[in-house]
Amino acid sequence: MAEMNFLNEQKRLEALRSYRILDTDEEADYDDLTEIAAAICDTPIALISFVDKDRQWFKSHYGLAVDQTDRCHSFCSHAIQDPERLMQVEDAQFDQRFHENPLVTGSPDIRFYAGMPLLDKDGFALGSLCVIDQKPRLLNQIQQKALRTLAQQVIDKLSLRRNNRELLKINQQLTATNSKLRETEERLNKANTDLTESKERLQTILDLVVEGIVITDREGKITYTNRRNREIFKMDEKRMLTLTNVSPEFNNRTLDGSPLPQEEHPVTIALQRGATTINREFLVSDQHSNSVYLRMNAVPIRDHNEMITGAIGSFADITDSYFLQQKLKEREVSLRAAISSANLGTWHMDLQTKELFASARMKELFGFYQDEQISYKSVIGQIAESHRKKVIAIAEASLRQNEPSELEYPIIGYHDKKLRWLCATFYAYTDPENPNIFFFAGTTADITERKMEEQRRSDFIGMVSHELRTPLTAIKAYTNLLQRIAGKNNDKMLVSTMEKVDTQVKRMEAMINGFLEVARLGEGKIRLNITRSDLASLFKIAEEDSLVTINSHKVIFAPTETTPLDVDQDKIEQVLINFINNAVKYSPPGTTIEVSCITKNGMAQVYVKDQGMGIPIADQPFIFDRFFRVESDAMKDKKGFGIGLYICKEIIERHHGKIGVESTEGQGSVFWFSLPVSII
Ligand code: ADP
């Protein structure tokens, strides 16, 4: 029982605390109630008292100075024992419970006490509203009712207060929740704008990519297309979004033109089998019924449950490269035919592995057996020692500069030890299938016959020229002698005849010298006597020479500035005069020949322009070759051996210069050479 009481008291105290009224400030509302109670009950003291654990505390104490007393002296703690009822003590002096109470025996000398418990709606008596008098008495009915009503008022106020506090708390919580909600909303809004922005950005990026992009739903219906996609199909977005990947509008076909089975379309493969397709090539039609070759990749789109919800395809228009490839294939076929009919040896080398692949003819030319594995090194080893270094240098330069080159060299066959002359080409290329793989390749043609023939011709010319030089020197001497005698004898007829003989002799001498030069060039014996020269003075000499020797044509020399050159002056003069003489020889009398020079990028460029027969385009690449002459009707009565330009080319190239021609048949030619200008 005692335990239950204790528990009840605990609960009562908890309830009391929940109102948070203890030790609060005085409040007019409560003070009004005690004042009214005192007035109605006609007592000097009225209290609103709460019974705490060890004390009673007064929220309002009308007519009493103290605001709390010990609980053990409390009347109210007795009153609350019977919470429903008003407790009246008529005279405390005669009440067993209180007659020894210091509040009775001393100040404030309590005699009469009436306390109405303050019972809250949960049934806890928190304290009481009480009136106290210093003389014995009792309350009448009206006063008792008033005290009950006022006690109820106190309780109402307390509940209101507690409710208010709770409301306030809820309100605060609500405000907090509200602001959190607002924050979340703002964050959501931001996320939304971010999403829209990144979607727009993605679209811009997708519109920039060079590939066409298509996104479809589960059924293959197109839900997104980028700009390139629409360009390829020449279709607007609205229309595209009504189609599927296999709509008849696309006219999907295989490369041979037969209809592409629906289940073979990369997007369908992604949707139906969940598989990725890479580089599938097929044919479609654009809106204008033009065929377009596509190369397409497609992947499925899956949701978080791994369910396929759509597919993404990216594709490129490969129409141009497809046709190019076709053409390349055709060209390869004809190239192969050409190689075999020209009996060319071919080879290529993988630059990563250094592996050399040589055709049967190539092996044959180098004197290897067909089943023999040959290497770059073993091929190089067969090149005649006189030419080996040069061949390696040219091959390496060709590889380094990625420029094809061509040269002629002798080799000794590996097994048969035979001497052969080869004309070889070199070029570097990348694997069309894989741009990271580099190849070095070339062809070799057997030119032994031609070389031998040239050699024989050269030997013959050299020998004949030598033989002719001796009698010619004698003829020259006799001519000079006869000229002098004729001069002395004043024999005009003989003088003029001897002059003609002299001119013919000089022509013959020039011709023989030319032949000898060619023979020497063949043996690599041409020597340069380099001195500091000036192009302007070279022009001058040529001009004076042409004034004396040419009267059939108008030769105009453009003014030339001083241009220093380190050259063999006689040889360059020889080139210039050769160009001018050819211009005279191959253009009709009375026409103009212009000689001019400009300096550009450190090179002096000399031009000789005529209004002659010109050179057919097909012949132009060979014009500087030894013994080459154009064969045409116009050339029938033009005598010559086709060595002048060959010598010119050798001379200019040995000066590290360049030589060339621009010509239109029937209209004229411009022969030019360029030489490096020396720094003063
Ligand atoms: P040649 O004049 O003795 O035949 P060249 O080596 O000087 O030998 O010239 C080679 C060929 O180039 C000539 O046979 C001629 O067909 C052509 N040629 C040279 N110069 C000219 C030119 N100015 N106009 C047209 N053809 C030319």
Short mmCIF file of C-alpha atoms and ligand atoms in Angstrom, two decimals, residues 578 582-583 585-586 610 613-615 623 628-630 635 640-646 669 671, ligand 1:
data_model
loop_
_atom_site.label_atom_id
_atom_site.label_comp_id
_atom_site.label_asym_id
_atom_site.label_seq_id
_atom_site.Cartn_x
_atom_site.Cartn_y
_atom_site.Cartn_z
CA ASN A 578 72.14 26.02 -123.42
CA ASN A 582 67.38 25.55 -127.16
CA ALA A 583 64.82 28.37 -127.10
CA LYS A 585 66.33 26.08 -131.82
CA TYR A 586 62.76 25.13 -130.85
CA ASP A 610 60.20 31.18 -125.43
CA MET A 613 56.64 24.51 -130.03
CA GLY A 614 56.45 23.60 -126.32
CA ILE A 615 56.74 20.08 -124.91
CA ILE A 623 63.13 15.97 -120.75
CA PHE A 628 65.94 11.95 -124.47
CA ARG A 629 64.40 13.83 -127.37
CA VAL A 630 60.75 14.54 -128.07
CA MET A 635 61.12 17.71 -134.37
CA GLY A 640 70.52 16.92 -131.77
CA PHE A 641 71.50 14.13 -129.39
CA GLY A 642 69.43 14.84 -126.28
CA ILE A 643 72.38 15.45 -123.99
CA GLY A 644 72.30 19.27 -123.48
CA LEU A 645 69.56 19.31 -120.82
CA TYR A 646 71.00 16.20 -119.17
CA SER A 669 58.17 26.76 -122.69
CA PHE A 671 62.95 26.53 -118.60
P1 ADP B 1 68.83 18.33 -128.09
O1 ADP B 1 68.34 19.72 -128.26
O2 ADP B 1 70.19 18.10 -128.62
O3 ADP B 1 67.85 17.34 -128.64
P2 ADP B 1 68.52 18.76 -125.27
O4 ADP B 1 68.93 17.88 -124.13
O5 ADP B 1 69.00 20.14 -125.23
O6 ADP B 1 68.95 17.99 -126.57
O7 ADP B 1 66.98 18.76 -125.33
C1 ADP B 1 66.25 17.57 -125.20
C2 ADP B 1 64.89 17.66 -125.87
O8 ADP B 1 64.09 18.60 -125.16
C3 ADP B 1 64.95 18.21 -127.26
O9 ADP B 1 65.20 17.19 -128.20
C4 ADP B 1 63.57 18.83 -127.44
O10 ADP B 1 62.69 17.82 -127.82
C5 ADP B 1 63.24 19.29 -126.05
N1 ADP B 1 63.48 20.73 -125.86
C6 ADP B 1 64.55 21.31 -125.27
N2 ADP B 1 64.39 22.65 -125.19
C7 ADP B 1 63.19 22.92 -125.74
C8 ADP B 1 62.43 24.12 -125.95
N3 ADP B 1 62.90 25.32 -125.61
N4 ADP B 1 61.22 24.01 -126.57
C9 ADP B 1 60.74 22.80 -126.92
N5 ADP B 1 61.40 21.65 -126.76
C10 ADP B 1 62.61 21.69 -126.17
#
